[in-house]
PDB file of N, CA and C in Angstrom:
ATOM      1  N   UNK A   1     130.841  89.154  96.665  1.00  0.00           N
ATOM      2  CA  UNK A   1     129.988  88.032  96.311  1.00  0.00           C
ATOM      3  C   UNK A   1     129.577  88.196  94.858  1.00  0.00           C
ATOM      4  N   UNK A   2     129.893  87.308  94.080  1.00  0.00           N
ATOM      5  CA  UNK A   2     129.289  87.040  92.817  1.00  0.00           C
ATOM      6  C   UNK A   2     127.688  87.526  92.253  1.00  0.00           C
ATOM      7  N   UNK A   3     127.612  87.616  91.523  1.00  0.00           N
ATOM      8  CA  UNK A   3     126.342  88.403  91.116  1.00  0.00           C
ATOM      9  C   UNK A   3     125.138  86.401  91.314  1.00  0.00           C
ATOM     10  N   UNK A   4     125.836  85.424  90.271  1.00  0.00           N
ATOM     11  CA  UNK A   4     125.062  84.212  90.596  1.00  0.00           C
ATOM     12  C   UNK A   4     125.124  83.620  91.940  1.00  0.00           C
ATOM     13  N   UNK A   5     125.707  84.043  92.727  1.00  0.00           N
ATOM     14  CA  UNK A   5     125.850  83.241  93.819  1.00  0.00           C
ATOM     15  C   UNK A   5     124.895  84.015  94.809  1.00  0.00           C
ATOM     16  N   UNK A   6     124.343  85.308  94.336  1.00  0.00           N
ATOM     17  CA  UNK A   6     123.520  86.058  95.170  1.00  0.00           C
ATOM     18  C   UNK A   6     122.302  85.931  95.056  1.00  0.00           C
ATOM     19  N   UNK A   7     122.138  85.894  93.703  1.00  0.00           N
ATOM     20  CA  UNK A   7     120.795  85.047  92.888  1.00  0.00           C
ATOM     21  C   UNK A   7     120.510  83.753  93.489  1.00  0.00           C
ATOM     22  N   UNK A   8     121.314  82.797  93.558  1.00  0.00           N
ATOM     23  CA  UNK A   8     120.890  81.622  94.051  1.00  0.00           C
ATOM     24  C   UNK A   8     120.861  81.689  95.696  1.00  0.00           C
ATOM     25  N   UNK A   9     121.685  82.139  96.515  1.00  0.00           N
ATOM     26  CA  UNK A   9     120.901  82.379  97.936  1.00  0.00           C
ATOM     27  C   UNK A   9     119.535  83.259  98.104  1.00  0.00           C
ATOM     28  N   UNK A  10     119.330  84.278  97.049  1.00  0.00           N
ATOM     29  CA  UNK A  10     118.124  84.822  97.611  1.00  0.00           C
ATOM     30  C   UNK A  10     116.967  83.869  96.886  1.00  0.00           C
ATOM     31  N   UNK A  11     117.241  83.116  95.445  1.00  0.00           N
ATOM     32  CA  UNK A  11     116.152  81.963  95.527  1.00  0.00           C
ATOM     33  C   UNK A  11     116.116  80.706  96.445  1.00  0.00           C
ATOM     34  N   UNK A  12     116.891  80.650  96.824  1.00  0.00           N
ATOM     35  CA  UNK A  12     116.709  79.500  98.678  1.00  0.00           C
ATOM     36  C   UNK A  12     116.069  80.444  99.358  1.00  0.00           C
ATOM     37  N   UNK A  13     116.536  81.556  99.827  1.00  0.00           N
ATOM     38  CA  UNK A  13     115.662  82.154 100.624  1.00  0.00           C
ATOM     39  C   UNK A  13     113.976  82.678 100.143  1.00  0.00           C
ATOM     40  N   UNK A  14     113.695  83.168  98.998  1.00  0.00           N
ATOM     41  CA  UNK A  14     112.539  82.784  98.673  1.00  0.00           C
ATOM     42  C   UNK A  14     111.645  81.340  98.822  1.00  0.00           C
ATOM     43  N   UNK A  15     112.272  80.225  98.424  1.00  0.00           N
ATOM     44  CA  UNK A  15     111.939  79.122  98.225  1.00  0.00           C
ATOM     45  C   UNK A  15     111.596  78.544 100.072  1.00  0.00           C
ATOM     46  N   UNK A  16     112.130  79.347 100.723  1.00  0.00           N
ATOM     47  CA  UNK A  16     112.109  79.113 102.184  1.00  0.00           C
ATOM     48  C   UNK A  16     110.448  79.714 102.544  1.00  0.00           C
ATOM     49  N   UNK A  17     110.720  81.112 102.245  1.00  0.00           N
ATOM     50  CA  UNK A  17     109.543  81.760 102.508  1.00  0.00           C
ATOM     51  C   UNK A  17     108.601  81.366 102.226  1.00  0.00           C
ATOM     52  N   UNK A  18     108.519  80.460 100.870  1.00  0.00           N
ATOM     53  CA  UNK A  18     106.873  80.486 100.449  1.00  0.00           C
ATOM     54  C   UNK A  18     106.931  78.961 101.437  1.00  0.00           C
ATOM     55  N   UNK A  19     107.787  78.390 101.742  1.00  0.00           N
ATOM     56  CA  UNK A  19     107.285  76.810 102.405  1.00  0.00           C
ATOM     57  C   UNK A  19     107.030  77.436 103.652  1.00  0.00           C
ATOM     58  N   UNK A  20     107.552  78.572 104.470  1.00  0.00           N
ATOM     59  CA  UNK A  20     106.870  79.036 105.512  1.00  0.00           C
ATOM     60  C   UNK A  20     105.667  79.571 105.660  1.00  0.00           C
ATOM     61  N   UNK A  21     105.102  80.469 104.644  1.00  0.00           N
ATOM     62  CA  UNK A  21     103.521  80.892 104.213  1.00  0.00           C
ATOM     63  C   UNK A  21     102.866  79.939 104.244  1.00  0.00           C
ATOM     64  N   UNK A  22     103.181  78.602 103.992  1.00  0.00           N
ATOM     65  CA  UNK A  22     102.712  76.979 103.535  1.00  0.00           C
ATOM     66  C   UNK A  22     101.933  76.834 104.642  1.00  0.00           C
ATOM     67  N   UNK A  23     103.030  77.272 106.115  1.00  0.00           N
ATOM     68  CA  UNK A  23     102.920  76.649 107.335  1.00  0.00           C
ATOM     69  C   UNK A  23     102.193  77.676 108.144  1.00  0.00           C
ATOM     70  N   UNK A  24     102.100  79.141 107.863  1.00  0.00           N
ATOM     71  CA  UNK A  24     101.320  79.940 108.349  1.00  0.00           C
ATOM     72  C   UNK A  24      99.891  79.895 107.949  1.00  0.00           C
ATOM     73  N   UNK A  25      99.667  79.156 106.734  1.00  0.00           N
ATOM     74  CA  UNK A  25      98.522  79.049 106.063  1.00  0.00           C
ATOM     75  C   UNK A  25      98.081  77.632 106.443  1.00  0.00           C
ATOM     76  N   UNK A  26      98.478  76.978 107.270  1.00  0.00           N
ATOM     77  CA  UNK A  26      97.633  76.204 108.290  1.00  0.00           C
ATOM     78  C   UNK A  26      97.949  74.548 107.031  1.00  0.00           C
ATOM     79  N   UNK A  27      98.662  74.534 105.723  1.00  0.00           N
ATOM     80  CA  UNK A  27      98.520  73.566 105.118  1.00  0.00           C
ATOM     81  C   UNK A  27      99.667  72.512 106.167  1.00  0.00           C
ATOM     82  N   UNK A  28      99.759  71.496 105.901  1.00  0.00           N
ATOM     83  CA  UNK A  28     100.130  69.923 106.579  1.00  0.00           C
ATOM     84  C   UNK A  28     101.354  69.796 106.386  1.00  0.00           C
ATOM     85  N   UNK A  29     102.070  70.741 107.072  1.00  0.00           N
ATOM     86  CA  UNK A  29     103.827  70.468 106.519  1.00  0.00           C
ATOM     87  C   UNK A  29     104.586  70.631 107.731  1.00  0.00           C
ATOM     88  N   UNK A  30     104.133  70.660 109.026  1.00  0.00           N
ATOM     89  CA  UNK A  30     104.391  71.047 110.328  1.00  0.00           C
ATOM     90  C   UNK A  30     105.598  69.602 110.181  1.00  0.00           C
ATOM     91  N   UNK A  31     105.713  68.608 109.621  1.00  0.00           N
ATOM     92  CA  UNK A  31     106.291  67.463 109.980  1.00  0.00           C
ATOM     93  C   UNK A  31     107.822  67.777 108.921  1.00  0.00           C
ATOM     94  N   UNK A  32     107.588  68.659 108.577  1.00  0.00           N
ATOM     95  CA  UNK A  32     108.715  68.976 107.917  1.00  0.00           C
ATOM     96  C   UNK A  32     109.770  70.047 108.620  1.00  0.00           C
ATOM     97  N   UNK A  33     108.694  70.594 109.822  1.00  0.00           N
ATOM     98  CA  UNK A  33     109.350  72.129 110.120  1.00  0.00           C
ATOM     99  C   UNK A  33     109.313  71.905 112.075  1.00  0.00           C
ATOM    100  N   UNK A  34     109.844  72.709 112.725  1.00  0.00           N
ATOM    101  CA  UNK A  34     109.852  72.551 113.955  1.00  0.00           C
ATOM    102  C   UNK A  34     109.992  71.792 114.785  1.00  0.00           C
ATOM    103  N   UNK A  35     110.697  70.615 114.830  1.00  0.00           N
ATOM    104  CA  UNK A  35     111.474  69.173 114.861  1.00  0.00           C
ATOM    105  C   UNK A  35     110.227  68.360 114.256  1.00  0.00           C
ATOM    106  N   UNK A  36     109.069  68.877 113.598  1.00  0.00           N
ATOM    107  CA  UNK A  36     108.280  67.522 113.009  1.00  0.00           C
ATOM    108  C   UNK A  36     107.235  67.665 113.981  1.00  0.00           C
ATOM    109  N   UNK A  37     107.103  68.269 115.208  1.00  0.00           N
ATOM    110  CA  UNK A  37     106.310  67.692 116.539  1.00  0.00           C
ATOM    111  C   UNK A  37     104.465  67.807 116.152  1.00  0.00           C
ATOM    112  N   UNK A  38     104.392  68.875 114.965  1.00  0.00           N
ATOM    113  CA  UNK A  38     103.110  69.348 114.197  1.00  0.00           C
ATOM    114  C   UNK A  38     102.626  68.693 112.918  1.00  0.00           C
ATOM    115  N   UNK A  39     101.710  68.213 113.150  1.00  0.00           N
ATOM    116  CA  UNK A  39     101.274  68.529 111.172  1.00  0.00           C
ATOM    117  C   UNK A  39     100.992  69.569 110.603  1.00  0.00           C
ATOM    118  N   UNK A  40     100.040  69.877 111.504  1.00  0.00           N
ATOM    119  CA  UNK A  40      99.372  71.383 111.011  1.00  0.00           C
ATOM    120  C   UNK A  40     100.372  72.068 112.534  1.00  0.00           C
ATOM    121  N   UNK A  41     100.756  73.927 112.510  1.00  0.00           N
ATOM    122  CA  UNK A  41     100.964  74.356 113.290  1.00  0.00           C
ATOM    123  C   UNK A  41      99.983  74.797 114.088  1.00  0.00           C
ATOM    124  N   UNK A  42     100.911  74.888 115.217  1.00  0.00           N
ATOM    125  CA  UNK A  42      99.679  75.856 116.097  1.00  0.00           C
ATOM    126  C   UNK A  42     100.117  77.643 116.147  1.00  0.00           C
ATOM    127  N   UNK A  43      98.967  78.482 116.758  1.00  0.00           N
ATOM    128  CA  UNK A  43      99.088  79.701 116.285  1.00  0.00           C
ATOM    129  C   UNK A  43     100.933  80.129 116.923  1.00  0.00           C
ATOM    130  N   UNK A  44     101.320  79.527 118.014  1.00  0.00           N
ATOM    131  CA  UNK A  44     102.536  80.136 118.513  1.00  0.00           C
ATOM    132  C   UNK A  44     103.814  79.678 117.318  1.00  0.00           C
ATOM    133  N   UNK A  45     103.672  78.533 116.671  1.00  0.00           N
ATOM    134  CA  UNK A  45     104.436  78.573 115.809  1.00  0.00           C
ATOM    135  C   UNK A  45     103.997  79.034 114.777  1.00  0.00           C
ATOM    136  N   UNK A  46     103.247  79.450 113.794  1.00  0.00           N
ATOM    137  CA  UNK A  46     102.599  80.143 113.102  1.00  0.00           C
ATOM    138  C   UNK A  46     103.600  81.339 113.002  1.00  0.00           C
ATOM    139  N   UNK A  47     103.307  81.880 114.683  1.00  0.00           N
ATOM    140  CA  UNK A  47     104.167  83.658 114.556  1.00  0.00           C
ATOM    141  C   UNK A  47     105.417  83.160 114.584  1.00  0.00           C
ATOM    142  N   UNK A  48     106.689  82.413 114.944  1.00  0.00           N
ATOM    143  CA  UNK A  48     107.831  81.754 114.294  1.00  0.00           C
ATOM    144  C   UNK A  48     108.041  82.180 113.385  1.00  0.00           C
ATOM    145  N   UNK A  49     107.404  80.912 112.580  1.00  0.00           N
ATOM    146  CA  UNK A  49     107.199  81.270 111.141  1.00  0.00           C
ATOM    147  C   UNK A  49     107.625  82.326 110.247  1.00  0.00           C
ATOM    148  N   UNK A  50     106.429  83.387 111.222  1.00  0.00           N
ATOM    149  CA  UNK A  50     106.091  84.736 110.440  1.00  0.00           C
ATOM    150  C   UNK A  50     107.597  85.538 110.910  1.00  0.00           C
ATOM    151  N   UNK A  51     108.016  84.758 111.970  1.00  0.00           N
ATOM    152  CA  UNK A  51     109.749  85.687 112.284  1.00  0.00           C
ATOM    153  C   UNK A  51     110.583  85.223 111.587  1.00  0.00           C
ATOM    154  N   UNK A  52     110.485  84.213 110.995  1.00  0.00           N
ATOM    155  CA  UNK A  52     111.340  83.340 110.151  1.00  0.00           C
ATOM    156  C   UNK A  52     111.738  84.559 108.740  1.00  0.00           C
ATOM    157  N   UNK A  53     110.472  84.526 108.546  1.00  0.00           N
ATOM    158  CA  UNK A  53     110.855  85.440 106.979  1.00  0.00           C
ATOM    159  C   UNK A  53     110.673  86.732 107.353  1.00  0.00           C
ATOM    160  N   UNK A  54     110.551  87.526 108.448  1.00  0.00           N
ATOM    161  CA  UNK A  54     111.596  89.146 108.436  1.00  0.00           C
ATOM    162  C   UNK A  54     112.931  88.469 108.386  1.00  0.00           C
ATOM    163  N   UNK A  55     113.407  87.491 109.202  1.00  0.00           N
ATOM    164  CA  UNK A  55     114.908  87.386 109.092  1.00  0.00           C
ATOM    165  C   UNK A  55     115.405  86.963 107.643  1.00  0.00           C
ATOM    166  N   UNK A  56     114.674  85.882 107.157  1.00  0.00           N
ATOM    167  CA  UNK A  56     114.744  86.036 105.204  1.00  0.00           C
ATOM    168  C   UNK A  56     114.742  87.395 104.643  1.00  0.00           C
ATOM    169  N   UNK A  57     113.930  88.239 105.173  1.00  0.00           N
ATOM    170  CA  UNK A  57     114.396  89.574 104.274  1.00  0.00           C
ATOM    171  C   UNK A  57     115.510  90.053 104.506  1.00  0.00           C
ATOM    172  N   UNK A  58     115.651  90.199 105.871  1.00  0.00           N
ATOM    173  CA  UNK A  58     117.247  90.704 106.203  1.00  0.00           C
ATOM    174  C   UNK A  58     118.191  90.383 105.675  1.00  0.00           C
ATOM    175  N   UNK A  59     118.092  88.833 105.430  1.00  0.00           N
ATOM    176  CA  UNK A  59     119.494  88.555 104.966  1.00  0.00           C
ATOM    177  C   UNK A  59     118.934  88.490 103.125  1.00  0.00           C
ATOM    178  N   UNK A  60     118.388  88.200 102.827  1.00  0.00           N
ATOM    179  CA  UNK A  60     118.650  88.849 101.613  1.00  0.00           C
ATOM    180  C   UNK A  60     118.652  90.127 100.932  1.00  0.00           C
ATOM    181  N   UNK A  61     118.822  91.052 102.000  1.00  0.00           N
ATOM    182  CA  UNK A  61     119.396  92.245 101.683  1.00  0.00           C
ATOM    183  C   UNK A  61     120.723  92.307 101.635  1.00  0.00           C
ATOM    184  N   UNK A  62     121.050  91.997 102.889  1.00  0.00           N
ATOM    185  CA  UNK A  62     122.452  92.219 103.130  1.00  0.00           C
ATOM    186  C   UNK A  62     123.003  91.189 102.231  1.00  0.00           C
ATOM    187  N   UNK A  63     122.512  90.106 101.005  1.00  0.00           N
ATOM    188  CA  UNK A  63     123.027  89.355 100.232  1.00  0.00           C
ATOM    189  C   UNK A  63     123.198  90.209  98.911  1.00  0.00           C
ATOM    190  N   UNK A  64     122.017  90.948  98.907  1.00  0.00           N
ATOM    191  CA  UNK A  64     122.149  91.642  97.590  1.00  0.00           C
ATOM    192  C   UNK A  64     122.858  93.142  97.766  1.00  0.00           C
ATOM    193  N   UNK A  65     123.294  93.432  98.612  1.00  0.00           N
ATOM    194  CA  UNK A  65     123.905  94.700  99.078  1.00  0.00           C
ATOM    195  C   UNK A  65     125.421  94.188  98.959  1.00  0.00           C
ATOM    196  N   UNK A  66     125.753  93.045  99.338  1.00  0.00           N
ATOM    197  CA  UNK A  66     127.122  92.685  99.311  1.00  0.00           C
ATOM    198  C   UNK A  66     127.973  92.499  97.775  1.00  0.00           C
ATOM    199  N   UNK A  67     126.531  91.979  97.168  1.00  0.00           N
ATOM    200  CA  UNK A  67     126.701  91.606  95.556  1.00  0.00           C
ATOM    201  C   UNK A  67     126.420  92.930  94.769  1.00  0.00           C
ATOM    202  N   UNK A  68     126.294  94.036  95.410  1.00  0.00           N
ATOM    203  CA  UNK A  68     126.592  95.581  94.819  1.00  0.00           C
ATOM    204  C   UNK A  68     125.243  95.514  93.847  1.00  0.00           C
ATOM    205  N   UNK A  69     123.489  94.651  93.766  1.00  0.00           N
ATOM    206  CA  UNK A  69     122.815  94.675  93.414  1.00  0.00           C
ATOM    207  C   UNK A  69     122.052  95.760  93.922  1.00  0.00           C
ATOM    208  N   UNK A  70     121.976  96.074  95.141  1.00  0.00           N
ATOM    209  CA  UNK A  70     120.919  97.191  95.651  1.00  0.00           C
ATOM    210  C   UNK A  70     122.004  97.852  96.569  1.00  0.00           C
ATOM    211  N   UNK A  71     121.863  99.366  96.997  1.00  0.00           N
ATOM    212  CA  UNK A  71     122.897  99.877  98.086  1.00  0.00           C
ATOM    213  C   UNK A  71     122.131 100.063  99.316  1.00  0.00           C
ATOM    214  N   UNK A  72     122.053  99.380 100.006  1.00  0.00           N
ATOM    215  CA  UNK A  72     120.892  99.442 101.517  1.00  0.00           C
ATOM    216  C   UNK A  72     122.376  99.708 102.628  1.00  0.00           C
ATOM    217  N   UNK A  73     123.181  98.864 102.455  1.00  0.00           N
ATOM    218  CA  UNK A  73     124.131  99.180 104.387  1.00  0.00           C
ATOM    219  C   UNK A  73     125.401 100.450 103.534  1.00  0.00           C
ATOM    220  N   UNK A  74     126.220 100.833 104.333  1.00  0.00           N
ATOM    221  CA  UNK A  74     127.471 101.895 104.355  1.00  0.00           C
ATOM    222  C   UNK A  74     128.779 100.529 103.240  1.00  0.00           C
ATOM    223  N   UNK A  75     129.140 101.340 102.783  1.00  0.00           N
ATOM    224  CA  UNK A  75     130.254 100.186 102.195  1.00  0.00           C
ATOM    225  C   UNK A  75     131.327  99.845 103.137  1.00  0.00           C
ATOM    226  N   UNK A  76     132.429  98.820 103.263  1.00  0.00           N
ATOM    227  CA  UNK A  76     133.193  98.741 104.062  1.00  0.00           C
ATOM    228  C   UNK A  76     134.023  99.595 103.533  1.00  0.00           C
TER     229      UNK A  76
END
C-alpha cells in the first residue's frame, strides 16, 4: 500500500472517529448514524459507538503496518 493512500484511509478513519465522539457526546447527529432511528443516542448505542472506534484503531494499524509506516503485525 502506498504511503498516500494510507494517509488518506487513516484520515477517513479519523474523520469517522471524531463524528462518533460527536455521537457519544450526546450532540444531535443520531439521524445520521444507526439507520437515523435517534437524534440524540441512547446509552446502548453510545457503547456501539465507543466499539466503533477500537475497530478504527485496528484497522488503522493494520493500514499503517501494511504501508511499512509503523511495524505492529509479523511481515508476510
Amino acid at each position: 500500500m502506498s504511503f498516500a493512500a494510507a494517509l488518506l484511509l487513516c484520515g477517513l478513519l479519523v474523520a469517522l472517529t471524531i463524528f462518533q465522539l460527536g455521537l457519544i457526546a450526546g450532540l444531535p447527529l443520531g439521524h445520521l448514524a444507526w439507520a437515523g432511528r435517534y437524534r440524540v443516542l441512547p446509552v446502548r448505542l453510545r457503547f456501539g459507538s465507543g466499539m466503533a472506534i477500537l475497530v478504527y484503531a485496528v484497522l488503522a494499524l493494520a493500514i499503517l503496518d501494511r504501508a511499512g509506516l509503523v511495524a505492529i503485525l509479523p511481515s508476510p
